[in-house]
mmCIF file of C-alpha atoms (C1' of nucleotides) in Angstrom:
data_model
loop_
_atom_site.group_PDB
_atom_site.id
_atom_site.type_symbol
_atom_site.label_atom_id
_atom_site.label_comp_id
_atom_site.label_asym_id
_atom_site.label_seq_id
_atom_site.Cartn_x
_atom_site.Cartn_y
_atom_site.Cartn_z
ATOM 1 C CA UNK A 1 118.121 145.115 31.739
ATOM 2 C CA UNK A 2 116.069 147.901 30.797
ATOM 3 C CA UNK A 3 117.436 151.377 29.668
ATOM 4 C CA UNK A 4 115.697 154.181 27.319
ATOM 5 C CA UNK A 5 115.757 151.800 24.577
ATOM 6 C CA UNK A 6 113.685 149.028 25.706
ATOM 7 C CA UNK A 7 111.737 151.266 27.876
ATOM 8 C CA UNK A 8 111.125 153.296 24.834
ATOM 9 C CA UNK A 9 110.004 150.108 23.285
ATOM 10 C CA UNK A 10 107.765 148.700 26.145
ATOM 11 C CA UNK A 11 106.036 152.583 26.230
ATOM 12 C CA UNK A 12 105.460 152.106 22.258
ATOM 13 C CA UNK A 13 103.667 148.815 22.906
ATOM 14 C CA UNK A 14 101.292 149.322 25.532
ATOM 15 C CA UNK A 15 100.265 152.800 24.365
ATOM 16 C CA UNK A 16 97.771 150.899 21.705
ATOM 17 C CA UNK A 17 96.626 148.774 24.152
ATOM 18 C CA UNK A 18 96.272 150.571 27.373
ATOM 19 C CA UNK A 19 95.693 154.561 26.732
ATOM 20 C CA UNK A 20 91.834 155.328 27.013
ATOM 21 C CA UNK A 21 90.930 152.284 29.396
ATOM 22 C CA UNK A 22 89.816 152.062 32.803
ATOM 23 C CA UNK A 23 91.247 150.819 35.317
ATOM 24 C CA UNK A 24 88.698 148.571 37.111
ATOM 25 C CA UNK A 25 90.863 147.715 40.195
ATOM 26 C CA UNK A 26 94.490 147.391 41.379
ATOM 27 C CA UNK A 27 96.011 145.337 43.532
ATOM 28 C CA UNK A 28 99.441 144.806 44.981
ATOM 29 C CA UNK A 29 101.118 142.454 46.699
ATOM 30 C CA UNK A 30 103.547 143.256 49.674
ATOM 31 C CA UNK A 31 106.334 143.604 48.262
ATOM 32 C CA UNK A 32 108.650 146.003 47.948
ATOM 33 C CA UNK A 33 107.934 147.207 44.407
ATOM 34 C CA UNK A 34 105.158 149.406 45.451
ATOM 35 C CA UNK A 35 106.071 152.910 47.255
ATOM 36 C CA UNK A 36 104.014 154.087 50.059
ATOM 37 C CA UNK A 37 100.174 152.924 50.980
ATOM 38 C CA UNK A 38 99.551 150.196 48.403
ATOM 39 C CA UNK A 39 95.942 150.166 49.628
ATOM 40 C CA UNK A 40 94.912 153.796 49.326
ATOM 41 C CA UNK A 41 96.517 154.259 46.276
ATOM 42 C CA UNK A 42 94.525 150.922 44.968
ATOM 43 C CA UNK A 43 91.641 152.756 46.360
ATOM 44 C CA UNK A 44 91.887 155.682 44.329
ATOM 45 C CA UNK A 45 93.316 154.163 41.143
ATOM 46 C CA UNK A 46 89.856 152.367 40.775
ATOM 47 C CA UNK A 47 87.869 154.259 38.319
ATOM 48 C CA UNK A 48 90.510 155.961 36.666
ATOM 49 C CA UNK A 49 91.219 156.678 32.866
ATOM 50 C CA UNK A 50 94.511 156.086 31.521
ATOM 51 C CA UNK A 51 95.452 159.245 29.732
ATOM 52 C CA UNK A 52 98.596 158.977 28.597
ATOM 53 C CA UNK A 53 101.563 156.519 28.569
ATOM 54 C CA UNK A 54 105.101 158.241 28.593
ATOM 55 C CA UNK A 55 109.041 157.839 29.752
ATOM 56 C CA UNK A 56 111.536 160.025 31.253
ATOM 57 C CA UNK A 57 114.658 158.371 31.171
ATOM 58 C CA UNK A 58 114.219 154.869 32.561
ATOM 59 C CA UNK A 59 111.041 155.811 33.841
ATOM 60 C CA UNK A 60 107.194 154.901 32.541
ATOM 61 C CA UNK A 61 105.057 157.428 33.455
ATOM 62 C CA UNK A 62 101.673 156.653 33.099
ATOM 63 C CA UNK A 63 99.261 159.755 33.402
ATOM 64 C CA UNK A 64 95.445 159.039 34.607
ATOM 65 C CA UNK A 65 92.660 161.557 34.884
ATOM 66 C CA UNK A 66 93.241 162.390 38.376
ATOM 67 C CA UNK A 67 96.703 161.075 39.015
ATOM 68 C CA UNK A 68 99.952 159.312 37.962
ATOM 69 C CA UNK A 69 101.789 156.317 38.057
ATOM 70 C CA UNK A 70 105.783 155.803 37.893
ATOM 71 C CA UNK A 71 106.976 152.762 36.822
ATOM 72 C CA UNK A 72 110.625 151.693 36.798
ATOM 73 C CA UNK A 73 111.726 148.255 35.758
ATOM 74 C CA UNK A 74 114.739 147.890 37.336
ATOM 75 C CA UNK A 75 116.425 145.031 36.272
ATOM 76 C CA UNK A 76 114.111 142.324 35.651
ATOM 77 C CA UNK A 77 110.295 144.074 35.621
ATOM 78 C CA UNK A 78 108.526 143.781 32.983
ATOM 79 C CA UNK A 79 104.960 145.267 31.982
ATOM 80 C CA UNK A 80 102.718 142.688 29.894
ATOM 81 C CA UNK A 81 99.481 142.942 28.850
ATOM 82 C CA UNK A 82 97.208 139.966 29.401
ATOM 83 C CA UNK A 83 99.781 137.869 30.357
ATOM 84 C CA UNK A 84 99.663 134.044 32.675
ATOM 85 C CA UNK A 85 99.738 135.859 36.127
ATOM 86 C CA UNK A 86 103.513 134.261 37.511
ATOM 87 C CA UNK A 87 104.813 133.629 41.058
ATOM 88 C CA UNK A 88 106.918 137.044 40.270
ATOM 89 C CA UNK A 89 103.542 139.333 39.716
ATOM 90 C CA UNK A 90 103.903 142.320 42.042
ATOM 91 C CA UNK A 91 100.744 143.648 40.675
ATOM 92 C CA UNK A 92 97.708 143.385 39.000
ATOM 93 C CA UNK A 93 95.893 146.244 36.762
ATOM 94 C CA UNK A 94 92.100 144.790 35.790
ATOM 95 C CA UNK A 95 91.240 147.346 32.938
ATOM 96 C CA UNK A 96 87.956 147.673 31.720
ATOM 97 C CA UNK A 97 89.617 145.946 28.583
ATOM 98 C CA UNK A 98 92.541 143.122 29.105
ATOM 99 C CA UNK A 99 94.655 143.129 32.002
ATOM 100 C CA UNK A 100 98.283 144.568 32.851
ATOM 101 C CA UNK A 101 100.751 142.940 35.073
ATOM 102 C CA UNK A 102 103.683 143.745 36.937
ATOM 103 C CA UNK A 103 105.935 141.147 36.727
ATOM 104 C CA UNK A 104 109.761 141.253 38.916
ATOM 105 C CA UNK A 105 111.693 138.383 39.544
ATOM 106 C CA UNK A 106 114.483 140.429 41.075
ATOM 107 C CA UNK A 107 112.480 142.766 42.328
ATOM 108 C CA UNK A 108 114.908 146.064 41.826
ATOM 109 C CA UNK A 109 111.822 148.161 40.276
ATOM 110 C CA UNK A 110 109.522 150.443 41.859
ATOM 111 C CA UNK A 111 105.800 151.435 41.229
ATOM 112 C CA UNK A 112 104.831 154.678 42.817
ATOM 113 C CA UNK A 113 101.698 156.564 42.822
ATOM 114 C CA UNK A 114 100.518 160.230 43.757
ATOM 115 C CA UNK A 115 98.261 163.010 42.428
ATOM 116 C CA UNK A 116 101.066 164.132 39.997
ATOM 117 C CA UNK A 117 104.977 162.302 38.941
ATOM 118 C CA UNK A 118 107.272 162.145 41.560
ATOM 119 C CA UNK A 119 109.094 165.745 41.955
ATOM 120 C CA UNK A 120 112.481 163.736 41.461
ATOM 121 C CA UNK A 121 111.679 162.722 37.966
ATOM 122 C CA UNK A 122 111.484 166.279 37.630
ATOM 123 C CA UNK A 123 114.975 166.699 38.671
ATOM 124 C CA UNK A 124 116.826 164.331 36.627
ATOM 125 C CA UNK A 125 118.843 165.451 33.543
ATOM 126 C CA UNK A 126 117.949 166.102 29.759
ATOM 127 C CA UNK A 127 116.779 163.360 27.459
ATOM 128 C CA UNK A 128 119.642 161.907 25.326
ATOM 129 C CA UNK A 129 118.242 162.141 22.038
ATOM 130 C CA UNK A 130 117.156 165.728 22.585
ATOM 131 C CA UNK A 131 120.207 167.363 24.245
ATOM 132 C CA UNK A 132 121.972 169.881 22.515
ATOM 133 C CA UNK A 133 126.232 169.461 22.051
ATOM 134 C CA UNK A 134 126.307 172.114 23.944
ATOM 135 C CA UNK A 135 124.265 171.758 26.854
ATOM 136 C CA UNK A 136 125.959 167.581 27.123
ATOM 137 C CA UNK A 137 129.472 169.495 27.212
ATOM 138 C CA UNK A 138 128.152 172.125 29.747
ATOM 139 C CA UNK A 139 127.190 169.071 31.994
ATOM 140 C CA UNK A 140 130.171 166.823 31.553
ATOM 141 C CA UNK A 141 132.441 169.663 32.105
ATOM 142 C CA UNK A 142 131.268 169.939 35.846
ATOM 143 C CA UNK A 143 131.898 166.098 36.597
ATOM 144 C CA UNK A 144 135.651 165.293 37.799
ATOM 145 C CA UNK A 145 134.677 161.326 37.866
ATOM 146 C CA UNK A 146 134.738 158.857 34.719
ATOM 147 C CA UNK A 147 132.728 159.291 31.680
ATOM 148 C CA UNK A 148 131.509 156.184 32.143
ATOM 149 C CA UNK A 149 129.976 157.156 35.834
ATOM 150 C CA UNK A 150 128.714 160.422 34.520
ATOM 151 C CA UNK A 151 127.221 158.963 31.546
ATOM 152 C CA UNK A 152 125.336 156.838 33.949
ATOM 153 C CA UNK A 153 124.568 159.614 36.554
ATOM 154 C CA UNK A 154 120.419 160.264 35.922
ATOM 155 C CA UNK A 155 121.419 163.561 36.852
ATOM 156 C CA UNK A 156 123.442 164.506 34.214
ATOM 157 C CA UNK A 157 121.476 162.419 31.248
ATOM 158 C CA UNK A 158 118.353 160.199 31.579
ATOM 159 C CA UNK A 159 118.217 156.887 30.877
ATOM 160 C CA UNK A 160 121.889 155.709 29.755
ATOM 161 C CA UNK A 161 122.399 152.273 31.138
ATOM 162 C CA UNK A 162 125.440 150.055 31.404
ATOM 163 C CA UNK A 163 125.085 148.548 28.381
ATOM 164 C CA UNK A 164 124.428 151.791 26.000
ATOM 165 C CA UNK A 165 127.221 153.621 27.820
ATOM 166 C CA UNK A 166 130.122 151.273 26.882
ATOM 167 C CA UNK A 167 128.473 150.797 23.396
ATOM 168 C CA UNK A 168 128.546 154.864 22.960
ATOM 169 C CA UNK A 169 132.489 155.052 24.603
ATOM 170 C CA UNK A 170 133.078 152.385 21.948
ATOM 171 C CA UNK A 171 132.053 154.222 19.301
ATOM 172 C CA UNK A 172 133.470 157.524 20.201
ATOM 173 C CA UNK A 173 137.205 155.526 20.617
ATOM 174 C CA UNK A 174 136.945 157.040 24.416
ATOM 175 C CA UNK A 175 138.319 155.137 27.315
ATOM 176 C CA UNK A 176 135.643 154.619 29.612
ATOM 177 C CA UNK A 177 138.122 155.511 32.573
ATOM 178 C CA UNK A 178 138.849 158.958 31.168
ATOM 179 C CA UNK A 179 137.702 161.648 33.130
ATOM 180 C CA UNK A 180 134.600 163.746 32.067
ATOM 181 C CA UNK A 181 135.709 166.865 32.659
ATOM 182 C CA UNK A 182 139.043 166.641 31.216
ATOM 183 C CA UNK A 183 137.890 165.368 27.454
ATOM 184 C CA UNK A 184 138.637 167.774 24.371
ATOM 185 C CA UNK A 185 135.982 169.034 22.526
ATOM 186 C CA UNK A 186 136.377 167.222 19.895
ATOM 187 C CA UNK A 187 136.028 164.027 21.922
ATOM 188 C CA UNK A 188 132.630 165.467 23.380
ATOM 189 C CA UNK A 189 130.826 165.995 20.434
ATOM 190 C CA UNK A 190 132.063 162.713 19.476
ATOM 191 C CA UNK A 191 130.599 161.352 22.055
ATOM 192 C CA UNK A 192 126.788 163.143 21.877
ATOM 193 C CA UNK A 193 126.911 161.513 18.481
ATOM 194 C CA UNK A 194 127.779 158.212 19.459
ATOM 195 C CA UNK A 195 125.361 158.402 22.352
ATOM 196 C CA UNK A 196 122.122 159.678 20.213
ATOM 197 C CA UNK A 197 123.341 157.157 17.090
ATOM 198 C CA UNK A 198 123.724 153.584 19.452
ATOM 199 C CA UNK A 199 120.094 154.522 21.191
ATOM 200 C CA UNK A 200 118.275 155.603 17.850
ATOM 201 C CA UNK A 201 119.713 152.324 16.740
ATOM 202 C CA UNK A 202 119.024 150.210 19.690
ATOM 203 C CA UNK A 203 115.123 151.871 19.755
ATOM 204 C CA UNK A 204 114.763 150.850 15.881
ATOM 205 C CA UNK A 205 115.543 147.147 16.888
ATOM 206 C CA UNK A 206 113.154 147.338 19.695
ATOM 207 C CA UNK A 207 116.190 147.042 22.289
ATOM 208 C CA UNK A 208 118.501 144.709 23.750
ATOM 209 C CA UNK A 209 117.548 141.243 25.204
ATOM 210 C CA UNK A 210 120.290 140.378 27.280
ATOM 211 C CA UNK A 211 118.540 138.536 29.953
ATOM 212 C CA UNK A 212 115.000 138.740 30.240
ATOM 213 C CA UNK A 213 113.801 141.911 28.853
ATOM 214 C CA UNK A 214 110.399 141.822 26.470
ATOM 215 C CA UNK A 215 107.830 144.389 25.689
ATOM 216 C CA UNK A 216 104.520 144.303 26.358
ATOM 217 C CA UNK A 217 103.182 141.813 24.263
ATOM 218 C CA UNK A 218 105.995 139.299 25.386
ATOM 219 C CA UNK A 219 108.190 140.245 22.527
ATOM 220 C CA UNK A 220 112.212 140.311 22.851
ATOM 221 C CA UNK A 221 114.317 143.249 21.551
ATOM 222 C CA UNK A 222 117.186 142.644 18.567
ATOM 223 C CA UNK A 223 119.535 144.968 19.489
ATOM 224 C CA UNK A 224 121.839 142.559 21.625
ATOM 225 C CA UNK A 225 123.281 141.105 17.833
ATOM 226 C CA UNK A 226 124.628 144.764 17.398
ATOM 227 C CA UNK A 227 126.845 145.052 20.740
ATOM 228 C CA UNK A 228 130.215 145.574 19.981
ATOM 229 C CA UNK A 229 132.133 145.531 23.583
ATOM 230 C CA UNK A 230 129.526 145.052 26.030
ATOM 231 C CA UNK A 231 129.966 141.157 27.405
ATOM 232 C CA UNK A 232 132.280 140.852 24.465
ATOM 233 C CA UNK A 233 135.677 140.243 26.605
ATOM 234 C CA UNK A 234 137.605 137.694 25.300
ATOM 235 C CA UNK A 235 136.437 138.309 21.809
ATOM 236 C CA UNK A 236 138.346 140.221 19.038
ATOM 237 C CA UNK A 237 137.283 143.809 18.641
ATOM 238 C CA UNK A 238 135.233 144.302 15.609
ATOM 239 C CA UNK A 239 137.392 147.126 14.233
ATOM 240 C CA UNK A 240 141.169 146.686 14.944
ATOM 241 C CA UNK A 241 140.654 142.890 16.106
ATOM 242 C CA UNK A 242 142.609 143.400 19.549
ATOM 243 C CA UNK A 243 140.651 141.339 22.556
ATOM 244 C CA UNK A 244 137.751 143.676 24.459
ATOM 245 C CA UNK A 245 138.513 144.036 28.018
ATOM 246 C CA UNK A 246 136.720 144.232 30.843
ATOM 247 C CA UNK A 247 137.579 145.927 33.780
ATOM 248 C CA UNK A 248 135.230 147.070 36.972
ATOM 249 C CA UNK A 249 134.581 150.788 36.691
ATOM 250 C CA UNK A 250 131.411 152.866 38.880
ATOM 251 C CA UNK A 251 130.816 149.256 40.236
ATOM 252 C CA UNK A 252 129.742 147.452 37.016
ATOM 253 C CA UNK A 253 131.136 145.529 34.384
ATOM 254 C CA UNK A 254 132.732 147.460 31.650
ATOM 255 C CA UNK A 255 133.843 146.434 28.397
ATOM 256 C CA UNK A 256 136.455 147.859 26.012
ATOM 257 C CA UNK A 257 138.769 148.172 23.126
ATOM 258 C CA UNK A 258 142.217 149.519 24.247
ATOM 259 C CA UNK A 259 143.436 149.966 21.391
ATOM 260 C CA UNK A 260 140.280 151.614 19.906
ATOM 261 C CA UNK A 261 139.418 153.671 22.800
ATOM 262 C CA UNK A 262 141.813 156.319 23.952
ATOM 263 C "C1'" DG B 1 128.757 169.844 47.405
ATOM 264 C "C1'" DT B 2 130.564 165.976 45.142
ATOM 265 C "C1'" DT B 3 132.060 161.388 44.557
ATOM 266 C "C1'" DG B 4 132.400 156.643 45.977
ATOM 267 C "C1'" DT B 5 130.446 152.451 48.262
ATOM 268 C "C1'" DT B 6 126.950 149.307 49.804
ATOM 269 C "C1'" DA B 7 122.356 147.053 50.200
ATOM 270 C "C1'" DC B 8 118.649 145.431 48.006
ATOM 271 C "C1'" DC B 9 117.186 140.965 45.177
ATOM 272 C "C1'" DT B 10 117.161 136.047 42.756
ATOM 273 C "C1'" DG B 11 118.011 133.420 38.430
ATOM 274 C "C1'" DT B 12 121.801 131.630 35.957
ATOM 275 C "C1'" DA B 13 126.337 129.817 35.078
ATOM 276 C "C1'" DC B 14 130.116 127.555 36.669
ATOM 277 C "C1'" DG B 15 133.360 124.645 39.370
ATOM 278 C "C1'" DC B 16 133.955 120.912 42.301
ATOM 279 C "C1'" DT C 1 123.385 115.082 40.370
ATOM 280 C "C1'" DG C 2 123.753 118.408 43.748
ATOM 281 C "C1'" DC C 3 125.702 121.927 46.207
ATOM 282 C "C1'" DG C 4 128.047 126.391 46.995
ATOM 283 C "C1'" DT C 5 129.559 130.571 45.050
ATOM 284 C "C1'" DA C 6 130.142 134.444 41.912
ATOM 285 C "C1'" DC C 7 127.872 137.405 39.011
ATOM 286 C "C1'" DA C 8 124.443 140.441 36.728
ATOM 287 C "C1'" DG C 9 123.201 146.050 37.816
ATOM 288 C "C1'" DG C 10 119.571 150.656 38.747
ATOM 289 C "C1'" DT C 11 118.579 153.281 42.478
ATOM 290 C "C1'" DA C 12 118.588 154.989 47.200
ATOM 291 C "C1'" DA C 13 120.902 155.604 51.272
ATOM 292 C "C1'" DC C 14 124.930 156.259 53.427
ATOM 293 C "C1'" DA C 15 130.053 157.293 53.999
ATOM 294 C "C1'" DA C 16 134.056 159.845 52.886
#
DNA sequence: GTTGTTACCTGTACGC
DNA sequence: TGCGTACAGGTAACAA
């Protein structure tokens, strides 16, 4: 499942191959992946130059010389770059050099296209690796729900996933359960660490391959070998020994140390 | 205004 | 072997 890591990754991958071509043509198929008219945007992506490949959060955002593409992955999409075309190919970019496909099996991503990036990616919160202590505190302060949920709230950080937030609680020794607003100081700045150090990490082994995920060129992430709670239950806790947990919290599987995290 | 819940999806793992 | 079922979870829409 992809979060900033592995889209991080994926963006470093298909910058080389894909910034400065032309797209040729663009097609879609009807699914649900692609927002709005898939036909006029197909229209008026032929012709285009690819500027610039980026990410906000989760997001890819692909700037073009008169427009802009958002991609989100979801669960399963992937972005490969002359690649078999597979029953799960949403769609199809013909560059004037190689080809790039939109592959979903579960089909949870979106593609969306418009003269600039969608307003809302606009309105999401501060990059994770860039926010100050200061400004993470001022925004957990305001959220009377678990860390855990605002950790994954795009509104209050961009791009923290399931997996990276129980890794961070982990190693900040906070209970995923505890609420934001109420933790210490201390305990925040604990946590802005543990959040920047388990992504930096994570993007230096090219991510986590827990399912399907892969890069561009088909290649799978390392990261997974350095989880220390997430789909560990059962296991002894890498620190104190104690068996991880796992509990339901903000509707997904979460993992923990009770006696680690407080 | 804020927080919680559900639908969307299908491959995989598991039990019988 | 084959079938049914639970599970994985990011986002948007909806409910409380």
């Amino acid at each position: 499942m992809p979060e900033l890591p592995e889209v991080e990754t994926v963006v470093r991958s298909l910058r080389p191959l894909i910034e400065g071509r032309r797209i040729l043509s663009a097609e879609f198929d009807g699914s649900r992946i692609f927002r709005g008219s898939a036909e006029g945007a197909a229209a008026e992506l032929a012709g285009q130059r690819i500027e610039h490949v980026g990410r906000m959060g989760k997001f890819i955002a692909i700037r073009l010389d008169r427009g802009a593409l958002a991609v989100h992955l979801g669960m399963t999409g992937r972005l490969l770059f002359d690649a078999e075309p597979t029953k799960w190919t949403h769609a199809v970019f013909t560059l004037d050099s190689g080809t790039l496909l939109y592959d979903d099996p579960r089909q949870f991503g979106r593609i969306e296209y418009g003269p600039e990036l969608p307003e809302r990616l606009l309105l999401l919160g501060p990059e994770p690796l860039e926010v100050t202590p200061q400004e993470f505190a001022r925004r957990l302060k305001t959220k009377r729900s678990p860390v855990k949920a605002a950790l994954l709230n795009q509104s209050v950080l961009r791009g923290v996933g399931n997996i990276y937030a129980d890794e961070a609680l982990f190693r900040a020794g906070i209970r995923p359960d505890a609420l934001a607003s109420r933790l210490g100081r201390e305990r925040v700045l604990r946590l802005h660490r543990a959040v920047q150090e388990v992504l930096s990490e994570a993007i230096d082994s090219r991510g986590s391959s827990v399912s399907d995920y892969v890069d561009a060129e088909g290649r799978k992430g390392g990261f997974q070998a350095s989880h220390r709670v997430y789909r560990r239950d059962g296991q002894p806790c890498t620190v104190c020994g104690s068996e991880i947990r796992r509990i339901v919290l903000a509707q997904r599987g979460t993992h923990f140390c009770a006696r680690c995290q407080k």
